[in-house]
C-alpha cells in the first residue's frame, strides 16, 4: 500500500532516502502541471528529511548545538525537468550523497511518480554561520554521510 | 508515535479530518517563523485530503466525471494567526464541515502543534466550471459532508 | 500608460497607497487563475510598500534601529475572493489604514484589475521583538499612519 | 534614481532585457536570506517580461493565437547561488538569448543587487501544446530572438 506505513520523514533504503509527497493546488500552475520552481521545494523536503533521519536537525543547527548557529545553503543546482507532475500525484523523492566533502556536499536527487522519472537533480549544499561565512561540516557528519543507503554506488569524494 | 501510522492523506476522527504536515525551509520567512501566507497552503492540504478521504478527487473533477470540468475555489476566509509555527515543527491540520450548503460550504479548520493552537480559520468554498461559473455540488456530496466526523458538533445548514 | 511612471514602491493617492504588480506563472494554479494563497503575497507587497513610502523599512526594524529587533506579524485577516486574477494581468493593490492603534493596526486592502474588484481584505498587524513578544509601535508611526492618503475616510481608532 | 523610470515589464538594453524586482517577506526563509527556490520565480519574471517586451504573451499562447494552445516549459536549469539576496533588496534580473533553436531556447540569466552578482543561471525552455507535446517555435519568434539586445555577444545556434 503506497500510502500506508511510511513515516512523515521518509526512510533509508538501499538506493538512498525516500520520501513520499502529494501534489496540491499550491504546487501547480495554469499550464496544468506543477510549477517548475516548486520542484525545488519537493527536493528540499527530501534533503531535509534525509538529514533528519540521520539525526541532523535544522533547529539544532540554528540553536548553535554544534558551536555556533548554522544554516544549510544551496550553492549550485542542475535540474532536468523530464516529465510533469500533476495535481493529486503521489511523488517519491529520493536523495543520495553523490560526493561528500569537508565543507560542501553534492547530492543526487530524483522525483518519480511510480516508475516514471520526472525530475533529476544534482545539488551542492554547504553550511554557513549567521554572518554568512562558510563552515566545515561537524566531523560526525562525515560518518553519517557514509551510512549504508546514504551514498550512491559510485560516489567519489569532493575536494 | 506521532509520525508512525498516519497515512499520506490523513484520517477521519470524531473531531473531523486530521492531517500531519512538516514545516520546511520553504514555509518560513526571515522573521524565523512560518510566512503567514503559507498557512493557507497547509489549510488547503487539509481540505484537499478531507475531500480525498471522502472519495472526492481534484483530478476526477477536472476530468469532468461529474458532468463538466469542475474546480474548487475559495470564496472567503477568516484567519486568526494565534501563534507561530517554526522550522521542523510537525503540525496537525484539522478540517470539519461547519455549514454545508447546496453550492457553498463553510469549513472550520485549525492548525495545532501538539496541544497548542496556532491557526484558526473558517473557509467558504464553492465549485466552478471551467468558464468560471458557480455550480451546485453533486447530490452525493451532501451525504458525504454529513459523514460522522466530517461535521462539527454545532453545524447548521448554509442557506 | 498604465505601466509608465509608477515607481517600484507604488505611491500615495487620496484613496491610500497604490502598487502595481504583474501576475506570473508562479502565481497561478491548475484551475487557470491565481492560487488563493498567493493573493496574500500581493497584499503583503502592498503593506510593505505602504510602510516603505512612509519611511518604515523592514531592514531598519530588524537591525534594531527603534531599540530592539522588530518584525511585523499578521494577527488576523478577513478576505473576500470576489473574482479571479489571471496570468499576465496587471493588478492594482491598494492599502489604507482602517483603524490605527498603539500596538495593532487594521488595514483595508483591495486588489483590482482596472475597475474590477478582485479581492477585498482587512488585515490586523502588529510588531513583535525577536523573542516573539508584542511591542508598542514607535510613537512617530502614529503620525505617519495619520498621513493624508494613508487613512481611510471613516477610520476610527483601534483600542 | 533606481526606482524611477523603469516600466513594470522592464526594458531591453545592449546587454539584454533588464527587470527590477523587490524582495518581500514572502521571498525569504528563516536563514534570513531569500529561499533558494524563490530565485526561480524572479528568473521566471525576467523571462516572461523579456518575451512580453518582444510581443509574446502567455495569454495569447494559451488562447491558441498561434494555432493551438501553447505553454512555455522549462526543460533544464543550471543555477549558481553566488551570494544571498535579503529583505527590501532591489534586484536586477537580466535575461539574454544564449542559444536560439527551432524548438528549444537556451537563455542566460543573472540576478544582481547593484553591481554584485547574486545568481547566474542558464535555462533551457520549450513550448508544448495542451496535450503536453513539444512544438516548434512560431517562425516569427526566430527573428524576435535575434533582436539587438536579446542575444548575448557570443551566442551560437542550438541544434
Tab-separated table of N, CA and C in Angstrom, chain D:
chain	number	residue	atom	x	y	z
D	1	UNK	N	18.040	57.704	-10.346
D	1	UNK	CA	17.148	57.118	-9.319
D	1	UNK	C	16.750	55.717	-9.715
D	2	UNK	N	17.142	54.758	-8.900
D	2	UNK	CA	16.983	53.367	-9.301
D	2	UNK	C	15.525	52.989	-9.496
D	3	UNK	N	14.610	53.605	-8.707
D	3	UNK	CA	13.228	53.165	-8.802
D	3	UNK	C	12.399	53.971	-9.784
D	4	UNK	N	13.019	54.870	-10.496
D	4	UNK	CA	12.271	55.844	-11.253
D	4	UNK	C	11.575	55.352	-12.495
D	5	UNK	N	12.254	55.317	-13.593
D	5	UNK	CA	11.568	55.321	-14.877
D	5	UNK	C	11.386	53.955	-15.520
D	6	UNK	N	11.807	52.898	-14.842
D	6	UNK	CA	11.614	51.581	-15.430
D	6	UNK	C	10.124	51.256	-15.446
D	7	UNK	N	9.688	50.616	-16.472
D	7	UNK	CA	8.285	50.216	-16.509
D	7	UNK	C	8.121	48.889	-15.803
D	8	UNK	N	6.888	48.484	-15.637
D	8	UNK	CA	6.561	47.234	-14.949
D	8	UNK	C	7.150	46.025	-15.657
D	9	UNK	N	7.401	46.136	-16.946
D	9	UNK	CA	7.868	44.982	-17.733
D	9	UNK	C	9.357	45.025	-18.053
D	10	UNK	N	10.062	45.962	-17.471
D	10	UNK	CA	11.481	46.063	-17.730
D	10	UNK	C	11.759	46.610	-19.123
D	11	UNK	N	13.020	46.492	-19.596
D	11	UNK	CA	13.397	47.106	-20.858
D	11	UNK	C	14.579	46.375	-21.471
D	12	UNK	N	14.680	46.500	-22.779
D	12	UNK	CA	15.824	45.937	-23.490
D	12	UNK	C	16.998	46.896	-23.363
D	13	UNK	N	18.171	46.352	-23.072
D	13	UNK	CA	19.404	47.119	-23.058
D	13	UNK	C	20.379	46.418	-24.001
D	14	UNK	N	21.567	46.996	-24.176
D	14	UNK	CA	22.571	46.336	-25.018
D	14	UNK	C	22.961	44.962	-24.469
D	15	UNK	N	22.823	44.824	-23.159
D	15	UNK	CA	23.238	43.562	-22.527
D	15	UNK	C	22.058	42.623	-22.313
D	16	UNK	N	20.917	42.924	-22.953
D	16	UNK	CA	19.756	42.054	-22.796
D	16	UNK	C	18.626	42.747	-22.055
D	17	UNK	N	17.627	41.976	-21.700
D	17	UNK	CA	16.460	42.520	-21.003
D	17	UNK	C	16.786	42.686	-19.522
D	18	UNK	N	16.331	43.793	-18.945
D	18	UNK	CA	16.538	44.032	-17.522
D	18	UNK	C	15.222	44.369	-16.837
D	19	UNK	N	15.009	43.738	-15.699
D	19	UNK	CA	13.782	43.931	-14.921
D	19	UNK	C	14.171	44.163	-13.463
D	20	UNK	N	13.541	45.154	-12.830
D	20	UNK	CA	13.760	45.372	-11.397
D	20	UNK	C	12.695	44.630	-10.600
D	21	UNK	N	13.064	44.087	-9.465
D	21	UNK	CA	12.097	43.438	-8.586
D	21	UNK	C	12.547	43.593	-7.143
D	22	UNK	N	11.586	43.729	-6.277
D	22	UNK	CA	11.835	43.925	-4.854
D	22	UNK	C	11.767	42.590	-4.130
D	23	UNK	N	12.547	42.420	-3.080
D	23	UNK	CA	12.431	41.251	-2.201
D	23	UNK	C	11.466	41.560	-1.062
D	24	UNK	N	10.447	40.743	-0.909
D	24	UNK	CA	9.462	40.880	0.165
D	24	UNK	C	9.592	39.720	1.157
D	25	UNK	N	8.863	39.827	2.285
D	25	UNK	CA	8.790	38.741	3.288
D	25	UNK	C	8.618	37.378	2.621
D	26	UNK	N	7.665	37.290	1.680
D	26	UNK	CA	7.306	36.005	1.083
D	26	UNK	C	8.492	35.316	0.412
D	27	UNK	N	9.499	36.093	0.032
D	27	UNK	CA	10.645	35.550	-0.701
D	27	UNK	C	11.731	34.984	0.207
D	28	UNK	N	11.666	35.326	1.492
D	28	UNK	CA	12.759	34.982	2.405
D	28	UNK	C	12.476	33.673	3.144
D	29	UNK	N	13.525	33.120	3.782
D	29	UNK	CA	13.304	31.995	4.688
D	29	UNK	C	13.992	32.273	6.020
D	30	UNK	N	13.894	31.327	6.962
D	30	UNK	CA	14.328	31.592	8.338
D	30	UNK	C	15.843	31.760	8.467
D	31	UNK	N	16.613	31.458	7.406
D	31	UNK	CA	18.049	31.725	7.453
D	31	UNK	C	18.320	33.221	7.352
D	32	UNK	N	17.293	34.006	6.984
D	32	UNK	CA	17.437	35.451	6.892
D	32	UNK	C	17.558	35.938	5.457
D	33	UNK	N	17.855	35.038	4.520
D	33	UNK	CA	18.054	35.387	3.118
D	33	UNK	C	16.872	34.892	2.283
D	34	UNK	N	16.926	35.138	0.989
D	34	UNK	CA	15.893	34.657	0.075
D	34	UNK	C	15.985	33.132	-0.034
D	35	UNK	N	14.842	32.460	0.025
D	35	UNK	CA	14.772	30.998	-0.136
D	35	UNK	C	15.261	30.621	-1.529
D	36	UNK	N	16.095	29.588	-1.623
D	36	UNK	CA	16.765	29.317	-2.905
D	36	UNK	C	15.763	29.056	-4.040
D	37	UNK	N	14.641	28.430	-3.730
D	37	UNK	CA	13.657	28.147	-4.774
D	37	UNK	C	12.956	29.394	-5.309
D	38	UNK	N	12.937	30.462	-4.496
D	38	UNK	CA	12.261	31.686	-4.930
D	38	UNK	C	13.051	32.433	-6.010
D	39	UNK	N	14.354	32.188	-6.098
D	39	UNK	CA	15.098	32.835	-7.183
D	39	UNK	C	14.549	32.390	-8.535
D	40	UNK	N	14.008	31.173	-8.610
D	40	UNK	CA	13.441	30.704	-9.873
D	40	UNK	C	12.212	31.524	-10.261
D	41	UNK	N	11.516	32.056	-9.271
D	41	UNK	CA	10.381	32.918	-9.585
D	41	UNK	C	10.856	34.262	-10.133
D	42	UNK	N	11.925	34.795	-9.545
D	42	UNK	CA	12.477	36.050	-10.088
D	42	UNK	C	12.967	35.824	-11.521
D	43	UNK	N	13.622	34.684	-11.752
D	43	UNK	CA	14.113	34.396	-13.105
D	43	UNK	C	12.946	34.239	-14.078
D	44	UNK	N	11.866	33.596	-13.626
D	44	UNK	CA	10.695	33.438	-14.499
D	44	UNK	C	10.106	34.805	-14.869
D	45	UNK	N	10.055	35.711	-13.897
D	45	UNK	CA	9.558	37.058	-14.207
D	45	UNK	C	10.396	37.698	-15.298
D	46	UNK	N	11.711	37.512	-15.182
D	46	UNK	CA	12.603	38.071	-16.191
D	46	UNK	C	12.312	37.502	-17.573
D	47	UNK	N	12.194	36.176	-17.653
D	47	UNK	CA	11.935	35.558	-18.965
D	47	UNK	C	10.559	35.950	-19.497
D	48	UNK	N	9.557	35.984	-18.619
D	48	UNK	CA	8.209	36.344	-19.060
D	48	UNK	C	8.176	37.765	-19.598
D	49	UNK	N	8.890	38.666	-18.949
D	49	UNK	CA	8.868	40.062	-19.380
D	49	UNK	C	9.787	40.305	-20.570
D	50	UNK	N	10.845	39.541	-20.678
D	50	UNK	CA	11.662	39.543	-21.900
D	50	UNK	C	10.757	39.225	-23.095
D	51	UNK	N	9.982	38.162	-22.982
D	51	UNK	CA	9.063	37.773	-24.056
D	51	UNK	C	7.995	38.837	-24.271
D	52	UNK	N	7.477	39.392	-23.191
D	52	UNK	CA	6.416	40.391	-23.280
D	52	UNK	C	6.890	41.608	-24.062
D	53	UNK	N	8.116	42.056	-23.773
D	53	UNK	CA	8.667	43.227	-24.450
D	53	UNK	C	8.860	42.932	-25.951
D	54	UNK	N	9.109	41.657	-26.271
D	54	UNK	CA	9.229	41.250	-27.689
D	54	UNK	C	7.856	41.006	-28.328
D	55	UNK	N	6.786	41.075	-27.528
D	55	UNK	CA	5.441	40.924	-28.090
D	55	UNK	C	4.844	39.530	-27.953
D	56	UNK	N	5.486	38.668	-27.172
D	56	UNK	CA	4.986	37.314	-26.956
D	56	UNK	C	4.302	37.244	-25.591
D	57	UNK	N	2.975	36.971	-25.586
D	57	UNK	CA	2.209	36.999	-24.348
D	57	UNK	C	1.663	35.615	-24.010
D	58	UNK	N	1.791	35.199	-22.744
D	58	UNK	CA	1.293	33.893	-22.303
D	58	UNK	C	-0.193	33.736	-22.601
D	59	UNK	N	-0.954	34.806	-22.408
D	59	UNK	CA	-2.402	34.737	-22.654
D	59	UNK	C	-2.703	34.447	-24.113
D	60	UNK	N	-1.960	35.060	-25.030
D	60	UNK	CA	-2.160	34.790	-26.458
D	60	UNK	C	-1.818	33.342	-26.787
D	61	UNK	N	-0.714	32.859	-26.214
D	61	UNK	CA	-0.293	31.480	-26.475
D	61	UNK	C	-1.362	30.508	-25.975
D	62	UNK	N	-1.835	30.745	-24.744
D	62	UNK	CA	-2.851	29.870	-24.153
D	62	UNK	C	-4.140	29.908	-24.974
D	63	UNK	N	-4.467	31.089	-25.523
D	63	UNK	CA	-5.707	31.254	-26.302
D	63	UNK	C	-5.584	30.652	-27.703
D	64	UNK	N	-4.395	30.173	-28.035
D	64	UNK	CA	-4.237	29.498	-29.315
D	64	UNK	C	-4.037	30.438	-30.492
D	65	UNK	N	-3.570	31.674	-30.241
D	65	UNK	CA	-3.392	32.653	-31.328
D	65	UNK	C	-2.361	32.183	-32.357
D	66	UNK	N	-1.523	31.226	-31.987
D	66	UNK	CA	-0.525	30.739	-32.950
D	66	UNK	C	-0.948	29.392	-33.542
D	67	UNK	N	-2.211	28.984	-33.313
D	67	UNK	CA	-2.690	27.749	-33.935
D	67	UNK	C	-3.322	26.771	-32.973
D	68	UNK	N	-2.702	26.580	-31.845
D	68	UNK	CA	-3.249	25.718	-30.787
D	68	UNK	C	-2.742	26.277	-29.466
D	69	UNK	N	-3.385	25.942	-28.349
D	69	UNK	CA	-2.904	26.449	-27.058
D	69	UNK	C	-1.476	26.002	-26.791
D	70	UNK	N	-0.634	26.948	-26.441
D	70	UNK	CA	0.775	26.654	-26.158
D	70	UNK	C	1.160	27.173	-24.780
D	71	UNK	N	2.055	26.459	-24.134
D	71	UNK	CA	2.588	26.862	-22.847
D	71	UNK	C	4.105	26.730	-22.880
D	72	UNK	N	4.802	27.677	-22.260
D	72	UNK	CA	6.243	27.533	-22.073
D	72	UNK	C	6.515	26.533	-20.962
D	73	UNK	N	7.528	25.707	-21.159
D	73	UNK	CA	8.004	24.845	-20.072
D	73	UNK	C	9.517	24.945	-19.971
D	74	UNK	N	10.013	24.786	-18.757
D	74	UNK	CA	11.452	24.756	-18.525
D	74	UNK	C	11.901	23.302	-18.619
D	75	UNK	N	12.946	23.041	-19.390
D	75	UNK	CA	13.443	21.673	-19.574
D	75	UNK	C	14.688	21.388	-18.728
D	76	UNK	N	15.486	22.399	-18.552
D	76	UNK	CA	16.724	22.197	-17.787
D	76	UNK	C	17.200	23.530	-17.239
D	77	UNK	N	17.758	23.512	-16.037
D	77	UNK	CA	18.356	24.707	-15.450
D	77	UNK	C	19.678	24.335	-14.792
D	78	UNK	N	20.630	25.250	-14.905
D	78	UNK	CA	21.829	25.207	-14.078
D	78	UNK	C	21.892	26.539	-13.344
D	79	UNK	N	22.024	26.478	-12.040
D	79	UNK	CA	21.982	27.706	-11.247
D	79	UNK	C	23.136	27.739	-10.274
D	80	UNK	N	23.868	28.829	-10.287
D	80	UNK	CA	24.853	29.078	-9.248
D	80	UNK	C	24.317	30.146	-8.300
D	81	UNK	N	24.251	29.759	-7.038
D	81	UNK	CA	23.783	30.676	-5.998
D	81	UNK	C	25.036	31.334	-5.422
D	82	UNK	N	25.388	32.480	-5.973
D	82	UNK	CA	26.686	33.096	-5.679
D	82	UNK	C	26.664	33.846	-4.351
D	83	UNK	N	25.630	34.608	-4.115
D	83	UNK	CA	25.519	35.394	-2.879
D	83	UNK	C	24.038	35.610	-2.596
D	84	UNK	N	23.668	35.785	-1.324
D	84	UNK	CA	22.246	35.857	-0.974
D	84	UNK	C	21.630	37.239	-1.177
D	85	UNK	N	20.369	37.263	-1.567
D	85	UNK	CA	19.565	38.484	-1.534
D	85	UNK	C	18.807	38.514	-0.217
D	86	UNK	N	18.458	39.712	0.223
D	86	UNK	CA	17.797	39.876	1.519
D	86	UNK	C	16.577	40.793	1.410
D	87	UNK	N	15.758	40.757	2.455
D	87	UNK	CA	14.529	41.558	2.515
D	87	UNK	C	14.809	43.016	2.121
D	88	UNK	N	13.873	43.624	1.367
D	88	UNK	CA	13.938	45.035	0.952
D	88	UNK	C	14.908	45.272	-0.210
D	89	UNK	N	15.751	44.288	-0.553
D	89	UNK	CA	16.678	44.465	-1.677
D	89	UNK	C	15.914	44.757	-2.970
D	90	UNK	N	16.506	45.603	-3.808
D	90	UNK	CA	16.022	45.779	-5.178
D	90	UNK	C	16.966	45.008	-6.093
D	91	UNK	N	16.424	44.032	-6.796
D	91	UNK	CA	17.216	43.154	-7.643
D	91	UNK	C	17.060	43.534	-9.108
D	92	UNK	N	18.118	43.355	-9.873
D	92	UNK	CA	18.042	43.495	-11.324
D	92	UNK	C	18.166	42.115	-11.945
D	93	UNK	N	17.132	41.718	-12.667
D	93	UNK	CA	17.112	40.414	-13.325
D	93	UNK	C	17.426	40.641	-14.793
D	94	UNK	N	18.524	40.043	-15.283
D	94	UNK	CA	18.860	40.230	-16.695
D	94	UNK	C	18.701	38.910	-17.450
D	95	UNK	N	18.232	39.011	-18.680
D	95	UNK	CA	17.856	37.844	-19.487
D	95	UNK	C	18.323	38.047	-20.917
D	96	UNK	N	19.094	37.077	-21.440
D	96	UNK	CA	19.561	37.141	-22.824
D	96	UNK	C	19.407	35.784	-23.482
D	97	UNK	N	19.281	35.783	-24.774
D	97	UNK	CA	19.289	34.536	-25.528
D	97	UNK	C	20.734	34.070	-25.647
D	98	UNK	N	21.010	32.849	-25.187
D	98	UNK	CA	22.355	32.301	-25.334
D	98	UNK	C	22.424	31.425	-26.580
D	99	UNK	N	21.396	30.618	-26.793
D	99	UNK	CA	21.349	29.750	-27.981
D	99	UNK	C	19.914	29.617	-28.428
D	100	UNK	N	19.549	30.254	-29.527
D	100	UNK	CA	18.195	30.070	-30.035
D	100	UNK	C	18.131	28.756	-30.814
D	101	UNK	N	16.985	28.134	-30.844
D	101	UNK	CA	16.813	26.898	-31.607
D	101	UNK	C	15.425	26.899	-32.217
D	102	UNK	N	15.082	25.813	-32.889
D	102	UNK	CA	13.788	25.751	-33.563
D	102	UNK	C	12.674	25.326	-32.617
D	103	UNK	N	13.038	24.614	-31.574
D	103	UNK	CA	12.029	24.103	-30.651
D	103	UNK	C	12.486	24.197	-29.204
D	104	UNK	N	13.664	24.776	-29.024
D	104	UNK	CA	14.195	24.919	-27.682
D	104	UNK	C	15.118	26.115	-27.679
D	105	UNK	N	15.119	26.845	-26.567
D	105	UNK	CA	15.965	28.037	-26.478
D	105	UNK	C	16.738	27.990	-25.174
D	106	UNK	N	18.010	28.371	-25.254
D	106	UNK	CA	18.789	28.480	-24.022
D	106	UNK	C	18.986	29.943	-23.699
D	107	UNK	N	18.630	30.307	-22.460
D	107	UNK	CA	18.754	31.686	-22.039
D	107	UNK	C	19.790	31.797	-20.924
D	108	UNK	N	20.500	32.922	-20.919
D	108	UNK	CA	21.466	33.211	-19.854
D	108	UNK	C	20.848	34.283	-18.967
D	109	UNK	N	20.777	34.003	-17.690
D	109	UNK	CA	20.139	34.957	-16.783
D	109	UNK	C	21.034	35.232	-15.579
D	110	UNK	N	20.908	36.446	-15.074
D	110	UNK	CA	21.628	36.828	-13.863
D	110	UNK	C	20.711	37.634	-12.962
D	111	UNK	N	20.959	37.537	-11.681
D	111	UNK	CA	20.305	38.425	-10.722
D	111	UNK	C	21.411	39.169	-9.997
D	112	UNK	N	21.312	40.498	-10.011
D	112	UNK	CA	22.309	41.343	-9.371
D	112	UNK	C	21.635	42.293	-8.385
D	113	UNK	N	22.423	42.692	-7.376
D	113	UNK	CA	21.988	43.791	-6.489
D	113	UNK	C	23.045	44.859	-6.639
D	114	UNK	N	22.656	45.966	-7.308
D	114	UNK	CA	23.671	46.928	-7.700
D	114	UNK	C	24.680	46.220	-8.585
D	115	UNK	N	25.963	46.325	-8.271
D	115	UNK	CA	26.972	45.679	-9.104
D	115	UNK	C	27.262	44.232	-8.712
D	116	UNK	N	26.666	43.749	-7.629
D	116	UNK	CA	27.042	42.424	-7.100
D	116	UNK	C	26.226	41.323	-7.748
D	117	UNK	N	26.919	40.318	-8.283
D	117	UNK	CA	26.248	39.158	-8.865
D	117	UNK	C	25.767	38.232	-7.749
D	118	UNK	N	24.474	37.930	-7.730
D	118	UNK	CA	23.920	37.026	-6.715
D	118	UNK	C	23.636	35.651	-7.304
D	119	UNK	N	23.083	35.612	-8.507
D	119	UNK	CA	22.631	34.369	-9.134
D	119	UNK	C	23.036	34.387	-10.611
D	120	UNK	N	23.600	33.259	-11.067
D	120	UNK	CA	23.853	33.079	-12.506
D	120	UNK	C	23.175	31.786	-12.929
D	121	UNK	N	22.406	31.843	-14.011
D	121	UNK	CA	21.637	30.663	-14.416
D	121	UNK	C	21.611	30.534	-15.925
D	122	UNK	N	21.608	29.277	-16.390
D	122	UNK	CA	21.249	29.025	-17.783
D	122	UNK	C	19.994	28.170	-17.769
D	123	UNK	N	19.074	28.548	-18.645
D	123	UNK	CA	17.736	27.958	-18.626
D	123	UNK	C	17.394	27.501	-20.030
D	124	UNK	N	17.062	26.220	-20.183
D	124	UNK	CA	16.566	25.736	-21.473
D	124	UNK	C	15.058	25.625	-21.392
D	125	UNK	N	14.381	26.271	-22.344
D	125	UNK	CA	12.921	26.293	-22.325
D	125	UNK	C	12.387	25.863	-23.685
D	126	UNK	N	11.147	25.379	-23.683
D	126	UNK	CA	10.500	24.914	-24.904
D	126	UNK	C	9.023	25.255	-24.800
D	127	UNK	N	8.281	25.044	-25.880
D	127	UNK	CA	6.824	25.191	-25.789
D	127	UNK	C	6.171	23.839	-26.065
D	128	UNK	N	5.067	23.610	-25.337
D	128	UNK	CA	4.272	22.390	-25.513
D	128	UNK	C	2.837	22.790	-25.791
D	129	UNK	N	2.085	21.874	-26.407
D	129	UNK	CA	0.645	22.124	-26.543
D	129	UNK	C	-0.089	21.601	-25.306
D	130	UNK	N	-1.407	21.705	-25.279
D	130	UNK	CA	-2.070	21.336	-24.030
D	130	UNK	C	-2.170	19.824	-23.835
D	131	UNK	N	-1.735	19.047	-24.811
D	131	UNK	CA	-1.569	17.608	-24.574
D	131	UNK	C	-0.163	17.302	-24.072
D	132	UNK	N	0.662	18.340	-23.921
D	132	UNK	CA	1.997	18.136	-23.375
D	132	UNK	C	3.049	17.844	-24.443
D	133	UNK	N	2.665	17.878	-25.737
D	133	UNK	CA	3.627	17.548	-26.795
D	133	UNK	C	4.451	18.774	-27.172
D	134	UNK	N	5.751	18.580	-27.385
D	134	UNK	CA	6.616	19.704	-27.758
D	134	UNK	C	6.238	20.253	-29.128
D	135	UNK	N	6.372	21.543	-29.321
D	135	UNK	CA	6.042	22.217	-30.575
D	135	UNK	C	7.185	23.109	-31.012
D	136	UNK	N	7.363	23.233	-32.333
D	136	UNK	CA	8.331	24.199	-32.870
D	136	UNK	C	7.878	25.617	-32.521
D	137	UNK	N	8.856	26.484	-32.358
D	137	UNK	CA	8.522	27.891	-32.142
D	137	UNK	C	7.897	28.463	-33.406
D	138	UNK	N	6.900	29.346	-33.308
D	138	UNK	CA	6.414	30.065	-34.478
D	138	UNK	C	7.588	30.773	-35.169
D	139	UNK	N	7.555	30.791	-36.534
D	139	UNK	CA	8.717	31.299	-37.287
D	139	UNK	C	9.122	32.719	-36.904
D	140	UNK	N	8.099	33.558	-36.656
D	140	UNK	CA	8.407	34.966	-36.389
D	140	UNK	C	9.222	35.137	-35.095
D	141	UNK	N	9.189	34.138	-34.220
D	141	UNK	CA	9.961	34.252	-32.984
D	141	UNK	C	11.461	34.260	-33.257
D	142	UNK	N	11.888	33.506	-34.280
D	142	UNK	CA	13.332	33.408	-34.541
D	142	UNK	C	13.917	34.778	-34.824
D	143	UNK	N	13.144	35.596	-35.537
D	143	UNK	CA	13.579	36.973	-35.778
D	143	UNK	C	13.593	37.771	-34.474
D	144	UNK	N	12.558	37.550	-33.667
D	144	UNK	CA	12.484	38.273	-32.391
D	144	UNK	C	13.694	37.956	-31.514
D	145	UNK	N	14.030	36.660	-31.472
D	145	UNK	CA	15.134	36.255	-30.594
D	145	UNK	C	16.468	36.807	-31.084
D	146	UNK	N	16.505	37.266	-32.352
D	146	UNK	CA	17.730	37.863	-32.885
D	146	UNK	C	17.745	39.383	-32.733
D	147	UNK	N	16.702	39.944	-32.096
D	147	UNK	CA	16.641	41.381	-31.832
D	147	UNK	C	17.901	41.864	-31.121
D	148	UNK	N	18.467	43.026	-31.565
D	148	UNK	CA	19.628	43.548	-30.840
D	148	UNK	C	19.292	43.697	-29.363
D	149	UNK	N	20.171	43.234	-28.511
D	149	UNK	CA	19.917	43.268	-27.069
D	149	UNK	C	19.388	41.944	-26.577
D	150	UNK	N	18.614	41.250	-27.427
D	150	UNK	CA	18.069	39.965	-26.995
D	150	UNK	C	19.154	38.908	-26.918
D	151	UNK	N	20.163	39.036	-27.812
D	151	UNK	CA	21.186	37.990	-27.864
D	151	UNK	C	22.444	38.349	-27.100
D	152	UNK	N	22.981	37.363	-26.469
D	152	UNK	CA	24.282	37.513	-25.838
D	152	UNK	C	25.349	37.592	-26.924
D	153	UNK	N	26.467	38.314	-26.667
D	153	UNK	CA	27.503	38.529	-27.674
D	153	UNK	C	27.962	37.253	-28.379
D	154	UNK	N	28.252	36.185	-27.618
D	154	UNK	CA	28.866	35.005	-28.235
D	154	UNK	C	27.875	33.892	-28.522
D	155	UNK	N	26.609	34.207	-28.630
D	155	UNK	CA	25.634	33.126	-28.738
D	155	UNK	C	25.769	32.391	-30.063
D	156	UNK	N	25.710	31.091	-29.975
D	156	UNK	CA	25.698	30.252	-31.159
D	156	UNK	C	24.266	29.918	-31.521
D	157	UNK	N	24.069	28.830	-32.238
D	157	UNK	CA	22.699	28.400	-32.510
D	157	UNK	C	22.523	26.993	-31.976
D	158	UNK	N	21.386	26.777	-31.317
D	158	UNK	CA	21.135	25.490	-30.669
D	158	UNK	C	20.630	24.510	-31.707
D	159	UNK	N	21.181	23.301	-31.680
D	159	UNK	CA	20.795	22.344	-32.714
D	159	UNK	C	19.391	21.818	-32.479
